[in-house]
Coordinates of C-alpha atoms in Angstrom, one line a residue:
M269 CA 18.7 38.1 125.0
Y270 CA 16.7 41.1 124.6
D271 CA 14.7 40.5 121.5
G272 CA 13.0 43.8 120.9
G273 CA 9.8 42.0 120.3
L274 CA 11.2 40.5 117.2
S275 CA 11.4 36.8 116.1
V276 CA 13.2 34.8 113.4
S277 CA 10.5 31.8 112.3
P278 CA 11.7 28.4 111.9
E279 CA 11.3 29.0 107.8
M280 CA 13.9 31.8 108.4
K281 CA 16.3 29.9 110.1
E282 CA 16.1 27.0 107.6
I283 CA 17.3 29.0 104.8
L284 CA 19.8 31.1 106.9
A285 CA 21.3 28.2 107.8
Q286 CA 22.2 26.7 104.6
P287 CA 25.9 27.4 103.7
G288 CA 26.8 29.9 101.0
Y289 CA 25.2 32.5 99.3
I290 CA 21.7 32.2 98.9
V291 CA 20.4 32.5 95.7
S292 CA 17.1 34.6 94.6
A293 CA 16.6 33.6 91.1
N294 CA 13.2 31.7 90.0
F295 CA 11.8 32.6 93.4
G296 CA 14.2 30.7 95.1
P297 CA 15.3 31.0 99.1
G298 CA 16.9 33.7 98.9
Q299 CA 13.6 35.6 97.5
K300 CA 11.4 34.0 100.5
L301 CA 14.1 35.4 102.4
R302 CA 13.8 38.8 101.1
D303 CA 10.0 38.7 101.5
F304 CA 10.1 37.8 105.0
G305 CA 11.1 41.6 105.5
V306 CA 9.3 42.2 108.6
V307 CA 8.3 39.0 110.8
L308 CA 4.7 39.4 110.9
P309 CA 1.7 37.2 111.1
P310 CA 0.1 36.5 107.8
F311 CA -2.6 39.3 107.9
A312 CA -0.6 41.7 109.5
R313 CA 2.0 41.3 106.4
T314 CA -0.2 41.7 104.0
V315 CA -1.0 44.9 105.2
F316 CA 2.5 46.0 105.6
T317 CA 2.9 45.3 102.1
G318 CA -0.5 46.6 100.7
E319 CA -1.7 43.9 98.8
L320 CA -5.2 45.1 98.9
D321 CA -7.3 41.8 97.3
T322 CA -5.5 39.7 100.0
V323 CA -6.3 41.7 102.9
K324 CA -10.4 42.0 101.3
E325 CA -10.2 38.0 100.9
A326 CA -8.9 37.6 104.6
V327 CA -11.8 40.1 105.9
E328 CA -14.4 38.8 103.6
R329 CA -13.9 34.9 104.4
G330 CA -13.6 35.7 107.8
T331 CA -9.9 34.6 108.4
A332 CA -8.7 38.4 109.3
P333 CA -8.0 38.7 113.1
D334 CA -9.9 41.5 115.2
L335 CA -9.6 44.7 113.0
M336 CA -9.7 46.3 116.4
G337 CA -6.6 44.7 118.0
T338 CA -3.0 45.5 117.2
E339 CA -0.1 43.1 116.1
T340 CA 3.2 42.6 117.7
P341 CA 4.5 43.4 121.3
F342 CA 4.7 46.8 119.5
K343 CA 0.9 47.0 119.6
L344 CA 0.7 48.2 116.3
G345 CA -2.7 49.0 114.9
Y346 CA -3.3 48.1 111.3
A347 CA -3.4 51.7 109.8
S348 CA 0.0 52.1 111.3
L349 CA 1.1 49.1 109.6
A350 CA 0.0 50.5 106.7
I351 CA 1.5 53.6 107.2
L352 CA 4.8 51.8 108.1
G353 CA 4.9 49.7 105.4
S354 CA 4.4 52.2 102.7
Q355 CA 8.0 53.9 103.9
R356 CA 9.9 50.8 103.7
I357 CA 8.3 48.7 100.4
Y358 CA 10.2 50.1 97.4
L359 CA 9.0 46.6 95.6
G360 CA 6.7 44.5 96.5
P361 CA 5.4 41.2 95.0
P362 CA 2.4 41.7 92.4
G363 CA -0.7 43.6 93.7
S364 CA 0.9 45.0 96.3
M365 CA 1.8 48.7 97.7
R366 CA -1.7 49.8 97.3
Y367 CA -1.7 51.4 100.3
L368 CA -4.3 54.3 100.1
E369 CA -6.7 51.7 98.7
T370 CA -6.0 49.5 101.6
L371 CA -6.2 52.1 104.4
R372 CA -9.5 53.4 102.6
Y373 CA -10.9 49.6 102.5
L374 CA -9.8 48.8 106.1
F375 CA -11.5 52.3 107.4
S376 CA -14.6 51.3 106.1
K377 CA -14.4 48.1 108.3
W378 CA -14.3 50.1 110.8
V379 CA -10.7 49.9 111.7
P380 CA -9.8 52.4 114.4
V381 CA -7.6 55.3 112.9
D382 CA -6.1 56.7 116.3
V383 CA -4.6 53.3 117.8
E384 CA -1.7 53.9 120.0
D385 CA 1.3 51.5 120.4
I386 CA 3.2 51.4 122.9
V387 CA 4.5 54.7 123.3
G388 CA 1.3 56.2 122.4
L389 CA 2.1 56.6 118.7
T390 CA -0.8 56.7 116.5
A391 CA -0.8 56.2 112.4
L392 CA -0.8 60.1 112.2
H393 CA 2.1 60.1 114.0
H394 CA 4.2 57.4 112.1
A395 CA 3.0 59.5 109.0
T396 CA 4.3 62.8 110.0
T397 CA 7.6 62.3 112.0
S398 CA 9.7 59.7 110.1
Q399 CA 13.0 60.3 108.2
V400 CA 11.2 58.8 105.2
P401 CA 8.6 61.2 104.2
T402 CA 4.8 59.5 103.8
K403 CA 2.9 60.0 100.7
D404 CA 0.5 63.5 101.2
E405 CA -2.8 61.2 100.0
L406 CA -2.1 59.1 102.7
I407 CA -1.7 62.0 105.4
H408 CA -5.1 63.6 104.1
C409 CA -6.4 59.8 104.1
L410 CA -5.8 59.5 108.0
L411 CA -7.1 62.7 108.7
E412 CA -10.1 62.7 106.4
H413 CA -11.2 59.9 108.6
G414 CA -11.3 61.1 111.7
A415 CA -6.9 61.0 113.1
N416 CA -6.7 63.2 116.0
V417 CA -4.2 66.0 114.9
N418 CA -3.6 66.8 118.4
H419 CA -3.2 63.1 119.5
R420 CA -0.3 63.6 122.3
N421 CA 1.9 60.4 122.6
R422 CA 3.5 59.1 125.8
Y423 CA 5.8 62.1 125.5
G424 CA 3.2 64.6 125.5
E425 CA 4.0 65.4 121.5
I426 CA 1.7 66.3 119.2
S427 CA 2.4 65.2 115.6
L428 CA 3.2 68.8 114.5
L429 CA 6.6 69.3 117.1
G430 CA 7.8 66.0 115.9
T431 CA 7.2 66.9 111.9
M432 CA 9.0 70.7 112.5
Q433 CA 12.0 68.8 113.8
I434 CA 12.8 67.0 110.6
N435 CA 11.9 70.0 108.5
L436 CA 9.0 68.1 106.6
I437 CA 7.2 71.3 105.1
P438 CA 4.6 69.4 103.0
A439 CA 3.6 67.7 106.4
I440 CA 3.6 70.6 108.7
D441 CA 1.3 72.5 105.8
I442 CA -1.3 69.9 105.8
L443 CA -1.5 69.1 109.8
M444 CA -2.0 73.3 109.9
E445 CA -4.3 72.9 107.5
Y446 CA -6.4 70.2 109.9
G447 CA -5.8 72.7 112.7
A448 CA -3.4 71.5 114.8
D449 CA -2.5 73.4 118.0
I450 CA 0.4 75.0 118.3
D451 CA 0.0 75.6 122.0
I452 CA -0.2 72.0 123.3
P453 CA 2.9 71.3 125.4
D454 CA 4.9 67.8 125.7
A455 CA 5.7 66.8 129.1
D456 CA 8.4 68.9 129.4
G457 CA 6.4 71.8 128.7
W458 CA 7.7 72.5 125.2
T459 CA 5.1 74.1 122.7
S460 CA 5.3 74.2 118.4
R461 CA 4.9 77.8 119.0
R462 CA 8.4 78.1 121.1
H463 CA 9.8 75.2 119.2
F464 CA 9.8 76.4 115.4
V465 CA 11.9 79.6 115.6
A466 CA 14.6 76.9 116.6
C467 CA 13.9 74.5 113.6
G468 CA 15.4 76.4 110.7
P469 CA 14.1 78.7 108.3
Q470 CA 12.1 77.1 106.1
V471 CA 10.2 76.1 109.2
T472 CA 10.1 79.2 110.5
A473 CA 8.4 80.7 107.1
T474 CA 5.9 77.9 106.8
M475 CA 4.7 78.4 110.5
T476 CA 4.4 82.4 110.7
K477 CA 2.7 82.0 107.3
W478 CA -0.2 79.8 108.9
I479 CA 0.0 81.7 112.0
R480 CA -0.8 85.2 110.0
K481 CA -3.6 83.1 108.4
R482 CA -5.0 82.1 111.4
T483 CA -5.3 85.6 112.9
G484 CA -6.0 87.3 109.4
E485 CA -2.9 89.5 109.6
E486 CA -0.9 90.0 106.6
A487 CA 2.9 90.6 105.6
P488 CA 4.5 92.1 102.3
R489 CA 5.7 89.1 100.2
G490 CA 3.7 86.3 102.2
E491 CA 3.2 84.3 99.2
K492 CA 5.6 84.6 96.4
C493 CA 2.7 85.7 94.2
C494 CA 1.9 88.7 91.7
D495 CA 0.4 91.4 94.2
G496 CA -2.1 92.4 91.6
C497 CA -3.8 89.1 90.4
G498 CA -2.2 86.3 92.5
K499 CA -0.5 84.4 89.7
N500 CA 2.3 82.6 91.0
G501 CA 5.2 80.0 88.7
C502 CA 6.2 83.3 86.8
S503 CA 8.5 86.2 86.8
L504 CA 7.9 89.1 88.8
K505 CA 9.1 92.9 89.1
N506 CA 9.3 94.9 91.6
C507 CA 7.2 98.2 92.5
G508 CA 9.9 100.9 91.1
R509 CA 8.6 103.0 94.4
C510 CA 8.3 100.9 97.5
R511 CA 11.0 98.1 95.9
I512 CA 8.5 95.4 98.1
A513 CA 5.2 94.9 96.0
R514 CA 5.4 92.5 92.9
Y515 CA 3.6 92.0 90.0
C516 CA 3.8 90.0 86.6
S517 CA 3.5 92.4 84.1
S518 CA 2.7 96.3 83.4
Q519 CA -0.9 95.9 83.2
C520 CA -1.4 94.4 86.1
Q521 CA 0.7 97.0 88.2
V522 CA -1.5 99.8 86.8
Q523 CA -4.8 98.1 87.5
A524 CA -3.6 97.2 91.1
W525 CA -2.3 100.8 91.5
P526 CA -5.8 102.5 93.1
S527 CA -5.3 100.0 95.7
H528 CA -1.4 99.6 96.0
K529 CA -1.3 103.6 96.3
K530 CA -2.5 103.5 100.0
T531 CA 0.6 101.7 101.1
C532 CA 3.1 102.2 98.8
Q533 CA 6.3 104.2 100.4
P534 CA 9.1 105.0 98.5
F535 CA 12.5 104.7 100.1
S536 CA 13.0 108.1 102.3
S537 CA 15.5 108.9 105.1
S538 CA 12.3 108.9 107.4
N539 CA 11.8 104.8 106.9
T540 CA 15.2 103.7 106.0
L541 CA 18.5 103.5 107.6
T542 CA 21.7 104.0 105.3
R543 CA 25.0 102.8 107.1
R544 CA 28.9 102.2 106.1
F545 CA 29.6 98.5 106.8
L546 CA 31.7 95.9 106.9
G547 CA 31.4 93.4 104.6
Y548 CA 32.3 91.4 101.6
P549 CA 30.9 90.2 97.8
A550 CA 30.9 86.6 97.2
Q551 CA 30.6 87.6 93.5
P552 CA 33.0 90.0 92.3
S553 CA 30.2 91.3 89.3
L554 CA 28.8 93.3 92.4
W555 CA 31.6 95.7 92.6
S556 CA 31.2 96.4 88.4
S557 CA 31.5 99.7 87.6
H558 CA 27.8 100.5 86.3
Q559 CA 26.5 99.0 89.7
T560 CA 28.8 101.3 91.6
R561 CA 27.7 104.4 89.7
G562 CA 24.2 104.3 90.8
A563 CA 21.6 102.0 93.1
H564 CA 22.4 98.3 93.2
K565 CA 19.4 95.9 92.2
P566 CA 16.6 96.1 94.8
K567 CA 17.3 92.7 97.4
N568 CA 15.6 91.3 100.4
L569 CA 18.1 91.1 103.2
D570 CA 18.2 88.5 106.5
L571 CA 19.1 90.6 109.1
Q572 CA 19.7 89.1 112.6
V573 CA 20.6 90.9 115.9
P574 CA 22.7 88.9 118.9
R575 CA 20.4 86.2 120.6
T576 CA 18.6 86.8 123.9
E577 CA 15.8 85.7 125.8
Y578 CA 16.4 88.1 128.7
P579 CA 14.7 91.8 128.5
D580 CA 17.2 93.2 131.2
I581 CA 20.6 92.0 129.2
N582 CA 21.3 94.6 126.3
I583 CA 23.5 92.2 124.0
T584 CA 25.3 95.0 121.3
G585 CA 27.4 92.3 119.6
P586 CA 27.4 93.0 115.5
L587 CA 24.3 92.8 113.5
F588 CA 24.5 90.4 110.7
L589 CA 22.7 90.9 107.3
Y590 CA 22.9 88.5 104.2
T591 CA 20.9 87.7 101.2
E592 CA 19.3 84.6 100.0
K593 CA 21.9 83.7 97.4
R594 CA 24.8 84.7 99.9
D595 CA 26.2 86.7 97.2
F596 CA 26.7 89.4 99.6
A597 CA 27.1 89.6 103.3
C598 CA 28.1 92.5 106.1
T599 CA 28.1 93.2 109.8
I600 CA 26.6 96.3 111.3
R601 CA 28.7 97.7 115.0
R602 CA 27.0 99.4 117.4
F603 CA 30.2 101.7 118.1
D604 CA 29.9 103.0 114.8
A605 CA 26.4 104.5 114.9
P606 CA 24.6 103.3 118.2
A607 CA 21.3 105.2 117.2
D608 CA 21.0 103.4 113.8
Y609 CA 21.7 100.3 115.8
D610 CA 19.6 100.5 118.4
R611 CA 16.5 101.5 115.9
I612 CA 17.0 98.5 113.5
S613 CA 17.7 96.3 116.6
R614 CA 14.7 97.3 118.0
V615 CA 12.8 96.5 114.8
V616 CA 14.0 93.1 114.7
R617 CA 13.2 92.2 118.2
T618 CA 9.6 93.3 118.3
K619 CA 8.8 92.2 115.1
G620 CA 10.8 89.3 113.6
V621 CA 11.0 86.2 114.1
G622 CA 9.3 85.1 117.7
G623 CA 9.7 88.6 118.3
T624 CA 6.9 89.5 121.4
K625 CA 7.0 92.9 123.8
G626 CA 11.4 93.5 122.9
V627 CA 12.1 90.2 123.7
G628 CA 12.8 86.5 121.7
G629 CA 13.1 88.3 117.3
T630 CA 16.8 87.5 116.5
K631 CA 15.9 87.9 113.0
A632 CA 13.8 89.8 110.6
Y633 CA 13.5 90.3 106.7
F634 CA 13.6 94.0 105.0
A635 CA 14.2 95.1 101.6
A636 CA 17.4 96.8 100.8
E637 CA 19.7 98.1 98.0
L638 CA 23.0 98.8 97.7
E639 CA 24.0 102.9 96.8
S640 CA 27.9 102.4 96.6
K641 CA 30.4 100.2 97.4
D642 CA 30.4 100.3 100.9
K643 CA 26.7 102.4 101.7
L644 CA 23.4 100.2 102.0
V645 CA 19.9 101.6 102.6
V646 CA 17.8 99.3 104.7
K647 CA 14.0 99.7 104.5
V648 CA 13.2 99.4 108.5
S649 CA 9.7 100.8 108.6
E650 CA 8.1 97.4 106.3
V651 CA 8.9 93.7 108.2
L652 CA 8.7 91.3 105.2
A653 CA 7.4 88.1 105.8
E654 CA 9.6 85.3 107.2
Q655 CA 11.4 83.6 103.8
P656 CA 12.5 79.7 103.8
W657 CA 16.2 81.0 103.3

């Protein structure tokens, strides 16, 4: 029988052989069985449970195994054991679950940080590609002690590629902060740069934020903060002229005006498209009489064009637009206004998410306002930063 590299100890077999239910009260056999959890040698088990004092005692007494070595047929290094334990132990014995201190102590005793298991996964891979999120402090600890952010496992994958696939935004931020290379391919030639646009809006917004930061580029509304003082976590109001810049107070807006006026462009016929559309209100209040008499409150729209990766194929299906809360959505058809349709499609394909030389871009974010019940104005001259929705 294939055992997957695991085994059941004689003591566990003895407990399991008892008839009936197994009591746990007063540290009975049931509690012993729970405490076994993972079948590991004694020292490896204390690392897995984060029992710092016991780990120290074994190392100082010289009873610990070779700290450069690995445990189990899966060849897990001790840093990996600490990370895996932190993801799985929710209630350990007294003095346990001290994972950050345990990791730091092990590294002080020259435990290598990038030990590969049988499929080339290191502690950093385990920390950033698990469905159970790892505490940020543990990921930082690994990287601060020299973990290779671009280490490739047996599949050729760096940690970032796996992190994006499970939408772990904090881990993506940390890996990018420490210099993850988005152009390293896996064994199939797939890179993080190619992959992130297919991972959902949160991953896309995070990755494009870092790509811009690395290239020194800026995009409107890249951060949810005051464009004057940089304050975040507060109520923001739009510039009444361009509808894009945001400020926390009128004082901030006045102080920022000498700089902002150079780029402040009001909605005009030259930089907007005004279209009748096929749409629906998800909230009846959108069509209240006081809103339809004048311009509707400005909104950000996600505009999506039909997907294509082939520049020679002209796909002309409806454009789809919606707001963050999905309280408004509509479609724009090409046969209603071919020139306008082609203009905004071109902007999305060249400046939208993944867009380059007219190929790949399928969505982009714009400032827009609803002038009447079926009349939408989209400011196409400025593409906003990718948003996490």
